CSV table of C-alpha atoms in Angstrom, one decimal:
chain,number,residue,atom,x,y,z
G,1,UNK,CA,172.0,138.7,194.9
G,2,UNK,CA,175.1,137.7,193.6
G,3,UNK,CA,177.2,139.4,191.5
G,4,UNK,CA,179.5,137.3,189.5
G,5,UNK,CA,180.6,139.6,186.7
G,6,UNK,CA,180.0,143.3,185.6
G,7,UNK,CA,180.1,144.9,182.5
G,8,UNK,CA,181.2,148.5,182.7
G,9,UNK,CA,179.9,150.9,179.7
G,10,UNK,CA,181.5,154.2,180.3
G,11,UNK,CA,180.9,157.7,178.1
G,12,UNK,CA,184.2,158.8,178.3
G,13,UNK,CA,183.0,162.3,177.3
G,14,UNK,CA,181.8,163.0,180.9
G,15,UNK,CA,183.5,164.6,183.2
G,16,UNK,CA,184.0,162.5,186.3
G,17,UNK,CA,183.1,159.1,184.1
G,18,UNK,CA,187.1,158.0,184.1
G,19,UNK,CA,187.1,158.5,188.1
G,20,UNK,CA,183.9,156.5,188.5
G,21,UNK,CA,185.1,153.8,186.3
G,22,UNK,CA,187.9,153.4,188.5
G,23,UNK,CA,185.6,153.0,191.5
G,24,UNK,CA,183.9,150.1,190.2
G,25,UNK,CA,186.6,148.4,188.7
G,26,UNK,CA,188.1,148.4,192.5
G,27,UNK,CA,185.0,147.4,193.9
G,28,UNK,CA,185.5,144.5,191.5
G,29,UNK,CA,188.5,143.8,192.4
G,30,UNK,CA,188.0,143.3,195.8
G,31,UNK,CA,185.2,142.0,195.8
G,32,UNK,CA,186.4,139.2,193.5
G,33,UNK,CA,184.1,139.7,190.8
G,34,UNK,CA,184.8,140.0,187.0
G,35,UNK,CA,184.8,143.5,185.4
G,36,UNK,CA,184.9,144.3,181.6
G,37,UNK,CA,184.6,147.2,179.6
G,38,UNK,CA,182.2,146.9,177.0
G,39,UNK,CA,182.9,149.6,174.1
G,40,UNK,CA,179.7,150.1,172.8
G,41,UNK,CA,181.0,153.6,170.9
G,42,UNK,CA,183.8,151.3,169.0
G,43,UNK,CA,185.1,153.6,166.2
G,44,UNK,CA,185.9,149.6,164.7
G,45,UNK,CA,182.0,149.3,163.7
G,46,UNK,CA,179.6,148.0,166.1
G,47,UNK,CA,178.1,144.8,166.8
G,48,UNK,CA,174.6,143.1,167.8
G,49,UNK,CA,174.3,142.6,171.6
G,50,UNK,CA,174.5,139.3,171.8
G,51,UNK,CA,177.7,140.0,170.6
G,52,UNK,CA,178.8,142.4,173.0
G,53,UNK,CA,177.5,140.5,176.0
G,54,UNK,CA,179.4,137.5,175.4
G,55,UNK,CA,182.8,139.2,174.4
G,56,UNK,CA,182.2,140.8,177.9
G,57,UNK,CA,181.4,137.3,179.6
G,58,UNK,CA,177.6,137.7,179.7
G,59,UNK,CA,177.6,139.5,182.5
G,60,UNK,CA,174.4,139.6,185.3
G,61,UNK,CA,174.9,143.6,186.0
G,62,UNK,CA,175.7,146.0,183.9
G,63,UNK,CA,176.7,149.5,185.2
G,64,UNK,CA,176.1,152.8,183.1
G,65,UNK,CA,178.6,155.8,183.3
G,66,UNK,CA,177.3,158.6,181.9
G,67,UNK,CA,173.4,160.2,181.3
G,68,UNK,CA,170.2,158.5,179.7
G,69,UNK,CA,171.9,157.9,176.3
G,70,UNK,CA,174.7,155.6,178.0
G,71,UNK,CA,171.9,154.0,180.3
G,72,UNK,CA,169.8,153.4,176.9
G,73,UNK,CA,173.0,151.7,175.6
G,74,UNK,CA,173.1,149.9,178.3
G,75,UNK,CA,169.6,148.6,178.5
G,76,UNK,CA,170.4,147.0,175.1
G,77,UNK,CA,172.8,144.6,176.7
G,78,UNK,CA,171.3,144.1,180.0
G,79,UNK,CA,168.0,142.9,178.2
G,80,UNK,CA,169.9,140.6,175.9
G,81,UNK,CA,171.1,138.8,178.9
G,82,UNK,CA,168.6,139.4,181.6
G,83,UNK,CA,171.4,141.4,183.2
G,84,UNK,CA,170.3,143.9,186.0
G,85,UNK,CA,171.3,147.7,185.2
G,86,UNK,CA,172.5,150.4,187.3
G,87,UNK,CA,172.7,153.5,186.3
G,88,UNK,CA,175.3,156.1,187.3
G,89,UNK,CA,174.0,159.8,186.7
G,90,UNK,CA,176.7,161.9,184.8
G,91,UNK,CA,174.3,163.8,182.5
G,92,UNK,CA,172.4,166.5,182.4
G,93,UNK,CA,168.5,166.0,182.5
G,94,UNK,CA,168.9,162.3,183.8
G,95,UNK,CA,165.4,160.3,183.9
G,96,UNK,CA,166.9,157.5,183.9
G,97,UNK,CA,170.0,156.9,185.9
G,98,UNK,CA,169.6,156.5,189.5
G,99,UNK,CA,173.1,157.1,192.1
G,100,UNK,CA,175.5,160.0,191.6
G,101,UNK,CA,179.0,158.7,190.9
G,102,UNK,CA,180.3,159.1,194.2
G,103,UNK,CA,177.6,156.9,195.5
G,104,UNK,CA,178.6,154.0,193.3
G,105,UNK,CA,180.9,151.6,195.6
G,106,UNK,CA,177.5,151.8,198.0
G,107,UNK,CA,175.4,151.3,195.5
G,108,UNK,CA,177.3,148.5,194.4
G,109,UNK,CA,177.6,146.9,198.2
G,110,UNK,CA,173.3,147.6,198.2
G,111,UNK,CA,173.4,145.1,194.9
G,112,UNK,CA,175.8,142.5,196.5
G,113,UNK,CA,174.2,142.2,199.9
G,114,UNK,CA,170.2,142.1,198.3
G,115,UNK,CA,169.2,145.1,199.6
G,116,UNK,CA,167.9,146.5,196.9
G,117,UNK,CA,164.0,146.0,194.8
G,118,UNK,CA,164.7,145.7,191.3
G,119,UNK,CA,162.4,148.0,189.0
G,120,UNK,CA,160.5,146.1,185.7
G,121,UNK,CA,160.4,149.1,182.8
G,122,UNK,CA,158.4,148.0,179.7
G,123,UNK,CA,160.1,147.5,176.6
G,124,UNK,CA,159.2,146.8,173.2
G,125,UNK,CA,160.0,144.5,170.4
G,126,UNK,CA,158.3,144.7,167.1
G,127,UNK,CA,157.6,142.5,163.4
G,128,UNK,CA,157.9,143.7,160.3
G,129,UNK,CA,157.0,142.6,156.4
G,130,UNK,CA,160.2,142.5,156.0
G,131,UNK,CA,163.9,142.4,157.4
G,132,UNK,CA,165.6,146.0,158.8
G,133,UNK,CA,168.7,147.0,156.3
G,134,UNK,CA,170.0,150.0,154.9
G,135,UNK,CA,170.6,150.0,151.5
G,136,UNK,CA,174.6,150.6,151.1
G,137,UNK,CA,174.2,154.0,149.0
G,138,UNK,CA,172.1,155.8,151.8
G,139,UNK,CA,174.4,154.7,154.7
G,140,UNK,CA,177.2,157.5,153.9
G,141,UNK,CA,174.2,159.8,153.9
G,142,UNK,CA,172.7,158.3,157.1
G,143,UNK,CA,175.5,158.1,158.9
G,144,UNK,CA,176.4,162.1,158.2
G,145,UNK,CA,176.7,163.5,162.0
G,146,UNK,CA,176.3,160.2,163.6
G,147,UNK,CA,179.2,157.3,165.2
G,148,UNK,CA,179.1,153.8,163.9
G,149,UNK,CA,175.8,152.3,162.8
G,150,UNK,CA,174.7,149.3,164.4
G,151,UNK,CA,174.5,146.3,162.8
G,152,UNK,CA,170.7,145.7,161.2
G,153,UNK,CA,169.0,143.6,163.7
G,154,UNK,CA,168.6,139.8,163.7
G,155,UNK,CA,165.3,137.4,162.9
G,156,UNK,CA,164.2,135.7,166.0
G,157,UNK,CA,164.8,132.4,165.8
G,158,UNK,CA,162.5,131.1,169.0
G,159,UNK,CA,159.5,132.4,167.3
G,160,UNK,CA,157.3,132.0,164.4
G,161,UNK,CA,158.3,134.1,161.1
G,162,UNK,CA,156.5,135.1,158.0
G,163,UNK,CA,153.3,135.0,155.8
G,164,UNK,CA,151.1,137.7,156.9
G,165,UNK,CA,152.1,138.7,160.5
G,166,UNK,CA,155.9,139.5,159.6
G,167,UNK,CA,159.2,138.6,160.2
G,168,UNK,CA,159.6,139.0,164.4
G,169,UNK,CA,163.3,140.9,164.9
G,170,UNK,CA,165.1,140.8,167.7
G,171,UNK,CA,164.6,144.1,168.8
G,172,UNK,CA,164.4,145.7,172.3
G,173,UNK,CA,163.7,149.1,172.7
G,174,UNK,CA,163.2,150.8,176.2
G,175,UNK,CA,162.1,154.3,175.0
G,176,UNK,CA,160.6,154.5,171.7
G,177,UNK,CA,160.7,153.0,167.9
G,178,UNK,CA,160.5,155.7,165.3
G,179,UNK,CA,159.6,155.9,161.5
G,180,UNK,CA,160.8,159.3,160.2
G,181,UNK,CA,161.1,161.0,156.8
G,182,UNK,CA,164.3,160.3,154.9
G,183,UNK,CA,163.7,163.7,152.9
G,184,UNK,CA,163.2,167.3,154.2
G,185,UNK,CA,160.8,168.2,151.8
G,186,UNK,CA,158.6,165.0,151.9
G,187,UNK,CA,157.1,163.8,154.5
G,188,UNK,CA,156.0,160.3,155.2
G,189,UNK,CA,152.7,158.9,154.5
G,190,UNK,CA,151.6,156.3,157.4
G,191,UNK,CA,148.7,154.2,158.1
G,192,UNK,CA,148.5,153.6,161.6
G,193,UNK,CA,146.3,150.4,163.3
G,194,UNK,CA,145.7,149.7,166.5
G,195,UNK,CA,145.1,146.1,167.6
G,196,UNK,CA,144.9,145.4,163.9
G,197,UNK,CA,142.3,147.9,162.9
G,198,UNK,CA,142.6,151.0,161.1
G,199,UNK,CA,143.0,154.1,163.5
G,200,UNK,CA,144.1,157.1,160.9
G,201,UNK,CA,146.3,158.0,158.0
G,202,UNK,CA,149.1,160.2,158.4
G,203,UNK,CA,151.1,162.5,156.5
G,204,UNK,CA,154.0,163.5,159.1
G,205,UNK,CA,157.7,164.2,160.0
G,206,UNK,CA,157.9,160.8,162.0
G,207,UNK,CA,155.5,158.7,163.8
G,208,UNK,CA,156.5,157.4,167.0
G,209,UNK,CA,155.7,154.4,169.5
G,210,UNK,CA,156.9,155.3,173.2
G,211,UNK,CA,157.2,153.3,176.4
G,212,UNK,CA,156.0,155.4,179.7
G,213,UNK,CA,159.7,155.2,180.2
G,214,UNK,CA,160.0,156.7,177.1
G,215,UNK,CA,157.2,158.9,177.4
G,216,UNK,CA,160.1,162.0,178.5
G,217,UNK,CA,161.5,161.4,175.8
G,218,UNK,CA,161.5,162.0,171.7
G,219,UNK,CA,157.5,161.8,172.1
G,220,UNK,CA,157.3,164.3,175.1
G,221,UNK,CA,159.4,167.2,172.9
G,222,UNK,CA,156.8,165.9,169.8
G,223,UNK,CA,153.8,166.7,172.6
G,224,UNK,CA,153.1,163.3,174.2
G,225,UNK,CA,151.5,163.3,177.2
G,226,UNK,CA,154.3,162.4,180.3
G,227,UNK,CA,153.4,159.3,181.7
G,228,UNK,CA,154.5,157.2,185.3
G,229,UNK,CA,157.3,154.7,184.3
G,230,UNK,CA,155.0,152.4,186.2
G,231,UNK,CA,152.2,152.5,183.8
G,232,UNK,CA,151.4,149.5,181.9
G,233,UNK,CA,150.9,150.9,178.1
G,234,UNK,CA,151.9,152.0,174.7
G,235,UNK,CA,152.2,155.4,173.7
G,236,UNK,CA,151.7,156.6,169.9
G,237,UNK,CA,152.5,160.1,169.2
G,238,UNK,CA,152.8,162.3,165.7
G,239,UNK,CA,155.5,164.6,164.8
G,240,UNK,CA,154.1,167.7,163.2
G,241,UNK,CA,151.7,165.8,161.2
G,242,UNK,CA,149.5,167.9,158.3
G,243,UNK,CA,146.1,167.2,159.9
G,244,UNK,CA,143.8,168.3,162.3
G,245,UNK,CA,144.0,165.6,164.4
G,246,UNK,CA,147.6,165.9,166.1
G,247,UNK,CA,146.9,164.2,169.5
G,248,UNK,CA,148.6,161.3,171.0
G,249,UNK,CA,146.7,158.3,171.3
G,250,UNK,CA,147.9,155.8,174.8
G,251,UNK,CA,146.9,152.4,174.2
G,252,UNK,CA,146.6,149.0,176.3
G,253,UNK,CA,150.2,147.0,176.7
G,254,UNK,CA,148.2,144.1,175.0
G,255,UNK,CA,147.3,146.7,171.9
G,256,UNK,CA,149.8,146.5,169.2
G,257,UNK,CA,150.4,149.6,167.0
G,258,UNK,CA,150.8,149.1,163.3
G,259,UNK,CA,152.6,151.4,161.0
G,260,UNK,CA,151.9,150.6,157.2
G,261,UNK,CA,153.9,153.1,154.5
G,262,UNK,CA,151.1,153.9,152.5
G,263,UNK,CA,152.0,154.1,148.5
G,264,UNK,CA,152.9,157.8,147.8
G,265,UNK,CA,154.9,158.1,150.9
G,266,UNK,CA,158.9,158.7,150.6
G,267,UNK,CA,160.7,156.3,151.7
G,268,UNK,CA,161.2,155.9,155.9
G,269,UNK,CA,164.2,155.5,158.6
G,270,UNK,CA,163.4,152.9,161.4
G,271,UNK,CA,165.2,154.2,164.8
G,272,UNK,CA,165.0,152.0,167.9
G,273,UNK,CA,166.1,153.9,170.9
G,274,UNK,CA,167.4,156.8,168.9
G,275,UNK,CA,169.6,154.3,167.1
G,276,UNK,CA,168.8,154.2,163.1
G,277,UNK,CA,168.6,150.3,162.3
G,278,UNK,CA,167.1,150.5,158.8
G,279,UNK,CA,165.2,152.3,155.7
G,280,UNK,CA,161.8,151.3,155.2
G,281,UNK,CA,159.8,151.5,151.5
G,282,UNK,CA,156.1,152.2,150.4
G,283,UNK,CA,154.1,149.2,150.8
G,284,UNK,CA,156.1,147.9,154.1
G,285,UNK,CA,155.3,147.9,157.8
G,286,UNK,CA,155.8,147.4,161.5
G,287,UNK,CA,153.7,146.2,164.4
G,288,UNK,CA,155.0,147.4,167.6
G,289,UNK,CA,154.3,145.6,170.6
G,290,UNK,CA,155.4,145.3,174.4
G,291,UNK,CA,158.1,142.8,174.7
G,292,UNK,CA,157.0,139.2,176.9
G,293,UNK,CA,160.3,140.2,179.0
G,294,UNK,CA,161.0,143.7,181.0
G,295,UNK,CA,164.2,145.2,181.5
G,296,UNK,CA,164.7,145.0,185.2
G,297,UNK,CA,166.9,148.7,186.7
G,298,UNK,CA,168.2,148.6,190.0
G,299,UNK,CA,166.5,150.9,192.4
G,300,UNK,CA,168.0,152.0,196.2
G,301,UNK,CA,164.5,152.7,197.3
G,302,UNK,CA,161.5,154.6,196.2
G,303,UNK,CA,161.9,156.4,192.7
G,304,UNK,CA,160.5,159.8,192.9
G,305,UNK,CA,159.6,160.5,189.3
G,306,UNK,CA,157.6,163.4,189.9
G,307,UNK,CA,160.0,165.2,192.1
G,308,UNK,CA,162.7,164.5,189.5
G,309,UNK,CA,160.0,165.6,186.7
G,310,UNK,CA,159.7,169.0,188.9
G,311,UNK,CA,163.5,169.5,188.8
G,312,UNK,CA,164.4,168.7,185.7
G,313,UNK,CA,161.3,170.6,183.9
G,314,UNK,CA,161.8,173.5,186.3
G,315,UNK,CA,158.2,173.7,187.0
G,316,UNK,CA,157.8,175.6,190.1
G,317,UNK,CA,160.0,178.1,188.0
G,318,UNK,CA,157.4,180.1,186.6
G,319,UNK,CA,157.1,183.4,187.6
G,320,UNK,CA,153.3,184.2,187.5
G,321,UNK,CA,152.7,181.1,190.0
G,322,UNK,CA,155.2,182.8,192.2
G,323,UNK,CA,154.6,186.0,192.3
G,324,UNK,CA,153.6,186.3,195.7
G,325,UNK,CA,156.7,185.2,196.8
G,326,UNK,CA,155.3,182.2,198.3
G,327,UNK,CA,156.9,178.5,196.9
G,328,UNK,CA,154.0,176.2,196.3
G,329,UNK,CA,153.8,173.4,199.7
G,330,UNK,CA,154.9,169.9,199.1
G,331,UNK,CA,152.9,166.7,200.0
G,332,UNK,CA,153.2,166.2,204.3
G,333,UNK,CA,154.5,163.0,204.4
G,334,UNK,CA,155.4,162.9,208.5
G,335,UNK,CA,152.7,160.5,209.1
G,336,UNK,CA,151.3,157.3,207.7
G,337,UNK,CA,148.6,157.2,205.2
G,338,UNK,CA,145.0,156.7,206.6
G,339,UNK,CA,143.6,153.1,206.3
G,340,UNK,CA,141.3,154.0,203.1
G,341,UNK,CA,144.5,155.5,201.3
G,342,UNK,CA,146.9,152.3,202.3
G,343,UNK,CA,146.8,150.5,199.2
G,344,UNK,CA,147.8,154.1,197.0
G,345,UNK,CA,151.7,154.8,195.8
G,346,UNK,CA,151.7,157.5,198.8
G,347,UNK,CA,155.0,159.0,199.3
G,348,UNK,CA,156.9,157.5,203.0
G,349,UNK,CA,157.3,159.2,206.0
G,350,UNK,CA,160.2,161.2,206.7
G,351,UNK,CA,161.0,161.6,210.2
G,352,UNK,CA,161.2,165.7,210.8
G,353,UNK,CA,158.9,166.1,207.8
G,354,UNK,CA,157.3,169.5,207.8
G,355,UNK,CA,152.9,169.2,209.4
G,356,UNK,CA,150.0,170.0,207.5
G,357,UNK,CA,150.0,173.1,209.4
G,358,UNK,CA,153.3,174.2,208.6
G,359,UNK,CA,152.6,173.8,204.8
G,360,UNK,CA,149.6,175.2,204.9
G,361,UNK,CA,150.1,179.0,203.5
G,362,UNK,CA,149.4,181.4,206.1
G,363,UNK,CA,150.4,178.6,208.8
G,364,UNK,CA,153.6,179.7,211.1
């Protein structure tokens, strides 16, 4: 494809992001395309995406320096402009990121010269009865611990508004939107719908609507089930609820999840992407939805999501399942799938991969 301009978000907390930086603002550079920094941790306030993108000349890829937090800033901007995304992995327990830094000027060359298959993640958008704010005497107390707060978000303008489905906000969210308790001693009180029809009530910490992106996320540490990032649904997940019923529930992409503040609750913080965007009171809601557009993440080839599941949980780690001694065989993958497995996700071949016989415990 071609590149025109970037728009470079860098976490300047993380060691090595300064070096990378440099990398791809030289790669810019001779490659004649436009490079801009986009300041997304501005101690001057912050501001919507729309905003950002076009102070950075609406860039068509944006490049992440950092871990999943400065990829999920990204995403913000790269779905405001249909930008692609690539992520640079300088964290620590990275889901989401995809080249080390010193593979970013190659990375860069795959994006320029088409080789790569860009990868469509889910996101959601939602309504709600009424518009996100937070009321000026709670943002001092919000804000305790936290940078700048984003700007509440805009009404869509390219959609109908009001009466009894909402007001539609132009949201995008790639892991999760949460409604938490304000107050440590009372929790909120939700009613929760799916596809418009009354599922359960809730008396919680924070109720949660994941992506399968966002399944590793917020809602895996609440319990959630992990799910493949190439899954097509919604998942809806508890936190430490007071009722028996504590599972998560995974719903159809076309299966909006409704979140109504019943009339004793306290009042309720809206969070998109781990970002707080407003306070919510008794009486109001939000219908969360898959978005019609997708965030589209550059990929250099196959994502193995399990394997990185495997790493990053530590899950061959345990030592009652390797007690023997004896590491548990990975998948053969030094021939082709049979015809009647052809049309499964099957890992590739690797030339020099291990036989069946050599994984095989006991084999030689």
């Amino acid at each position: 494809m071609t590149v025109e301009r970037v728009g470079l978000v860098v976490h300047g907390g993380r060691e090595g992001a300064a070096a990378a930086a440099r990398d791809v603002r030289q790669w810019c550079h001779e490659n004649a395309v436009g490079c801009a920094d986009i300041d997304v941790w501005s101690g001057e306030g912050r501001h919507s995406a729309r905003e950002e993108v076009r102070a950075a000349g609406d860039p068509d890829l944006v490049v992440t320096l950092g871990g999943d937090g400065t990829f999920l800033r990204g995403a913000r901007l790269a779905a405001e402009n249909d930008a692609l995304i690539l992520g640079v992995d300088l964290g620590r327990v990275g889901f989401l990121t995809e080249v080390p830094a010193p593979a970013v000027r190659a990375a860069l060359d795959a994006v320029r010269d088409g080789r790569v298959d860009p990868e469509n993640r889910m996101l959601l958008t939602l309504r709600a009865s009424r518009a996100l704010e937070i009321p000026p005497e709670m943002e001092a107390l919000l804000r305790y611990g936290r940078g700048p707060l984003l700007p509440p978000p805009r009404v869509r303008t390219d959609c109908e508004s009001g009466g009894e489905w909402g007001i539609a906000l132009h949201v995008t969210a790639l892991n999760d939107v949460v409604l938490e308790k304000l107050s440590r001693d009372r929790q909120i009180s939700v009613g929760v719908y799916v596809s418009g029809r009354l599922l359960a009530s809730y008396s919680a910490d924070a109720l949660l609507v994941a992506t399968p992106t966002g399944s590793t996320a917020y809602s895996f540490a609440a319990g959630g089930p992990v799910v493949s990032p190439r899954a097509e649904a919604l998942v809806f997940t508890a936190v430490a609820p007071h009722m028996t019923f504590d599972r998560s529930v995974v719903t159809a992409p076309d299966e909006p999840v409704g979140l109504r503040i019943l009339e004793r609750s306290g009042q309720a913080a809206v969070s998109i992407d781990g970002q707080l965007r407003g306070v919510l009171d008794p009486g109001d809601w939000l219908g969360v939805y898959a978005a019609p557009r997708r965030l589209r993440a550059v990929r250099l080839g196959p994502m193995d999501f399990y394997g990185r599941l495997r790493e990053r949980m530590r899950l061959t780690d345990a030592p009652a399942a390797v007690a023997d001694g004896t590491p548990a065989p990975l998948w053969p993958v030094s021939t082709p799938p049979p015809g009647d497995l052809a049309h499964l996700a099957m890992p590739l071949p690797v030339a020099g991969a291990a036989t069946a016989e050599d994984v095989t415990p006991g084999g030689a």
